[in-house]
Amino acid sequence: MQRTTVPAENRPGARWGWFLAWLAVGACLALGVAALLSVGVVLIALAVAAAVFLLRRGHRSAAAGGLAGLALPLFLLAYLNRGGPGTVCRTTAVAQTCTDEYAPVPFLAGGALLLAAGVLVFLLLDRRPGPAV
């Protein structure tokens, strides 16, 4: 009995794997820009190296995942500011700390918009007739 193998690029779930890889690249790039004064240069270099690798090996239409990856830091900001807007105080058994927080809704809306745009562009490019590479 002879086994036939299907290339990774042609399996249905493989395209979503490439999309998730690009999502990680976009998130790494966005975090690198946000943290430019500390570890940002390292994160940007890592994102560029991963992007070069993915462009050479991966599914081309999955690069839209990079756009969706830009949403992850926005979701993080929305989560960190979930008590805002205004001054939010947290009390423990030994101390009380107060911080000013932003409204989380603009970060959440921007993240949702970027995520939806990335997924939509990927689905549109993936359904386009022609070579899928």
mmCIF file of C-alpha atoms in Angstrom:
data_model
loop_
_atom_site.group_PDB
_atom_site.id
_atom_site.type_symbol
_atom_site.label_atom_id
_atom_site.label_comp_id
_atom_site.label_asym_id
_atom_site.label_seq_id
_atom_site.Cartn_x
_atom_site.Cartn_y
_atom_site.Cartn_z
ATOM 1 C CA MET A 1 0.000 0.000 0.000
ATOM 2 C CA GLN A 2 1.472 3.296 -1.055
ATOM 3 C CA ARG A 3 0.992 6.437 1.017
ATOM 4 C CA THR A 4 0.601 9.795 -0.577
ATOM 5 C CA THR A 5 1.505 12.937 1.263
ATOM 6 C CA VAL A 6 -0.097 16.295 0.798
ATOM 7 C CA PRO A 7 2.225 19.304 0.983
ATOM 8 C CA ALA A 8 1.705 21.403 4.104
ATOM 9 C CA GLU A 9 0.653 24.421 2.053
ATOM 10 C CA ASN A 10 -2.321 22.548 0.553
ATOM 11 C CA ARG A 11 -3.899 21.226 3.751
ATOM 12 C CA PRO A 12 -6.923 23.273 4.887
ATOM 13 C CA GLY A 13 -5.639 23.935 8.411
ATOM 14 C CA ALA A 14 -2.121 24.787 7.278
ATOM 15 C CA ARG A 15 -3.157 28.190 5.952
ATOM 16 C CA TRP A 16 -4.534 29.109 9.347
ATOM 17 C CA GLY A 17 -1.256 27.973 10.919
ATOM 18 C CA TRP A 18 0.628 30.382 8.665
ATOM 19 C CA PHE A 19 -1.923 33.069 9.565
ATOM 20 C CA LEU A 20 -1.230 32.514 13.278
ATOM 21 C CA ALA A 21 2.513 32.698 12.644
ATOM 22 C CA TRP A 22 2.029 36.060 10.924
ATOM 23 C CA LEU A 23 -0.230 37.131 13.795
ATOM 24 C CA ALA A 24 2.667 36.524 16.187
ATOM 25 C CA VAL A 25 4.990 38.539 13.918
ATOM 26 C CA GLY A 26 2.560 41.472 13.903
ATOM 27 C CA ALA A 27 2.167 41.342 17.677
ATOM 28 C CA CYS A 28 5.941 41.204 18.155
ATOM 29 C CA LEU A 29 6.396 44.177 15.844
ATOM 30 C CA ALA A 30 3.719 46.232 17.610
ATOM 31 C CA LEU A 31 5.152 45.446 21.039
ATOM 32 C CA GLY A 32 8.615 46.327 19.743
ATOM 33 C CA VAL A 33 7.434 49.731 18.592
ATOM 34 C CA ALA A 34 5.624 50.302 21.902
ATOM 35 C CA ALA A 35 8.715 49.336 23.907
ATOM 36 C CA LEU A 36 11.231 51.025 21.633
ATOM 37 C CA LEU A 37 13.156 52.637 24.482
ATOM 38 C CA SER A 38 13.789 49.345 26.288
ATOM 39 C CA VAL A 39 13.613 45.968 24.504
ATOM 40 C CA GLY A 40 11.884 47.244 21.388
ATOM 41 C CA VAL A 41 14.896 46.992 19.096
ATOM 42 C CA VAL A 42 15.278 43.300 19.914
ATOM 43 C CA LEU A 43 11.567 42.638 19.340
ATOM 44 C CA ILE A 44 11.595 44.511 16.032
ATOM 45 C CA ALA A 45 14.669 42.586 14.859
ATOM 46 C CA LEU A 46 12.987 39.316 15.856
ATOM 47 C CA ALA A 47 9.820 40.303 13.972
ATOM 48 C CA VAL A 48 11.794 41.222 10.836
ATOM 49 C CA ALA A 49 13.728 37.932 10.917
ATOM 50 C CA ALA A 50 10.518 35.952 11.335
ATOM 51 C CA ALA A 51 8.847 37.924 8.531
ATOM 52 C CA VAL A 52 11.720 37.167 6.156
ATOM 53 C CA PHE A 53 11.468 33.476 7.023
ATOM 54 C CA LEU A 54 7.691 33.442 6.573
ATOM 55 C CA LEU A 55 7.857 35.287 3.269
ATOM 56 C CA ARG A 56 10.262 32.692 1.918
ATOM 57 C CA ARG A 57 8.506 29.586 3.262
ATOM 58 C CA GLY A 58 4.910 30.406 4.080
ATOM 59 C CA HIS A 59 1.595 30.897 2.427
ATOM 60 C CA ARG A 60 1.577 34.428 0.934
ATOM 61 C CA SER A 61 -2.016 35.355 1.689
ATOM 62 C CA ALA A 62 -1.436 34.555 5.363
ATOM 63 C CA ALA A 63 0.640 37.740 5.652
ATOM 64 C CA ALA A 64 -2.656 39.453 6.478
ATOM 65 C CA GLY A 65 -2.178 37.887 9.905
ATOM 66 C CA GLY A 66 0.432 40.568 10.556
ATOM 67 C CA LEU A 67 -2.333 43.145 10.409
ATOM 68 C CA ALA A 68 -4.390 41.113 12.859
ATOM 69 C CA GLY A 69 -1.343 40.764 15.114
ATOM 70 C CA LEU A 70 -1.242 44.518 15.597
ATOM 71 C CA ALA A 71 -4.477 44.111 17.555
ATOM 72 C CA LEU A 72 -2.960 42.063 20.387
ATOM 73 C CA PRO A 73 -1.148 44.952 22.129
ATOM 74 C CA LEU A 74 -4.351 46.986 21.880
ATOM 75 C CA PHE A 75 -6.253 44.186 23.589
ATOM 76 C CA LEU A 76 -3.563 44.148 26.290
ATOM 77 C CA LEU A 77 -3.968 47.904 26.825
ATOM 78 C CA ALA A 78 -7.735 47.518 27.016
ATOM 79 C CA TYR A 79 -7.323 44.796 29.641
ATOM 80 C CA LEU A 80 -4.814 46.776 31.701
ATOM 81 C CA ASN A 81 -7.128 49.812 31.693
ATOM 82 C CA ARG A 82 -10.279 47.826 32.403
ATOM 83 C CA GLY A 83 -11.037 49.825 35.567
ATOM 84 C CA GLY A 84 -10.843 53.211 33.840
ATOM 85 C CA PRO A 85 -11.345 55.911 32.948
ATOM 86 C CA GLY A 86 -10.138 57.867 35.925
ATOM 87 C CA THR A 87 -8.250 57.117 39.105
ATOM 88 C CA VAL A 88 -8.428 53.491 40.194
ATOM 89 C CA CYS A 89 -7.256 52.452 43.662
ATOM 90 C CA ARG A 90 -6.358 48.918 44.664
ATOM 91 C CA THR A 91 -6.009 47.954 48.296
ATOM 92 C CA THR A 92 -4.119 45.007 49.746
ATOM 93 C CA ALA A 93 -3.592 44.019 53.353
ATOM 94 C CA VAL A 94 -0.507 46.224 53.659
ATOM 95 C CA ALA A 95 -0.821 48.996 51.070
ATOM 96 C CA GLN A 96 -3.019 50.994 48.774
ATOM 97 C CA THR A 97 -1.965 52.074 45.283
ATOM 98 C CA CYS A 98 -3.809 54.447 42.994
ATOM 99 C CA THR A 99 -3.239 54.872 39.263
ATOM 100 C CA ASP A 100 -4.832 56.896 36.506
ATOM 101 C CA GLU A 101 -6.276 54.692 33.796
ATOM 102 C CA TYR A 102 -7.573 55.449 30.333
ATOM 103 C CA ALA A 103 -10.909 54.381 28.947
ATOM 104 C CA PRO A 104 -10.532 50.804 27.654
ATOM 105 C CA VAL A 105 -13.198 51.102 24.938
ATOM 106 C CA PRO A 106 -11.049 52.887 22.293
ATOM 107 C CA PHE A 107 -8.288 50.284 22.685
ATOM 108 C CA LEU A 108 -10.815 47.454 22.499
ATOM 109 C CA ALA A 109 -12.537 48.942 19.434
ATOM 110 C CA GLY A 110 -9.232 49.541 17.641
ATOM 111 C CA GLY A 111 -8.068 46.013 18.406
ATOM 112 C CA ALA A 112 -11.335 44.493 17.232
ATOM 113 C CA LEU A 113 -11.181 46.536 14.025
ATOM 114 C CA LEU A 114 -7.605 45.446 13.256
ATOM 115 C CA LEU A 115 -8.339 41.807 14.074
ATOM 116 C CA ALA A 116 -11.462 41.760 11.925
ATOM 117 C CA ALA A 117 -9.659 43.509 9.060
ATOM 118 C CA GLY A 118 -6.789 41.010 9.159
ATOM 119 C CA VAL A 119 -9.100 37.999 9.155
ATOM 120 C CA LEU A 120 -11.282 39.485 6.398
ATOM 121 C CA VAL A 121 -8.305 40.273 4.158
ATOM 122 C CA PHE A 122 -6.943 36.771 4.724
ATOM 123 C CA LEU A 123 -10.266 35.150 3.822
ATOM 124 C CA LEU A 124 -10.620 37.300 0.706
ATOM 125 C CA LEU A 125 -7.081 36.553 -0.469
ATOM 126 C CA ASP A 126 -7.435 32.870 0.334
ATOM 127 C CA ARG A 127 -10.549 32.501 -1.824
ATOM 128 C CA ARG A 128 -9.029 34.295 -4.787
ATOM 129 C CA PRO A 129 -8.562 32.003 -7.799
ATOM 130 C CA GLY A 130 -5.049 31.303 -8.965
ATOM 131 C CA PRO A 131 -1.894 29.990 -7.342
ATOM 132 C CA ALA A 132 -2.177 29.783 -3.557
ATOM 133 C CA VAL A 133 1.521 30.203 -2.858
#
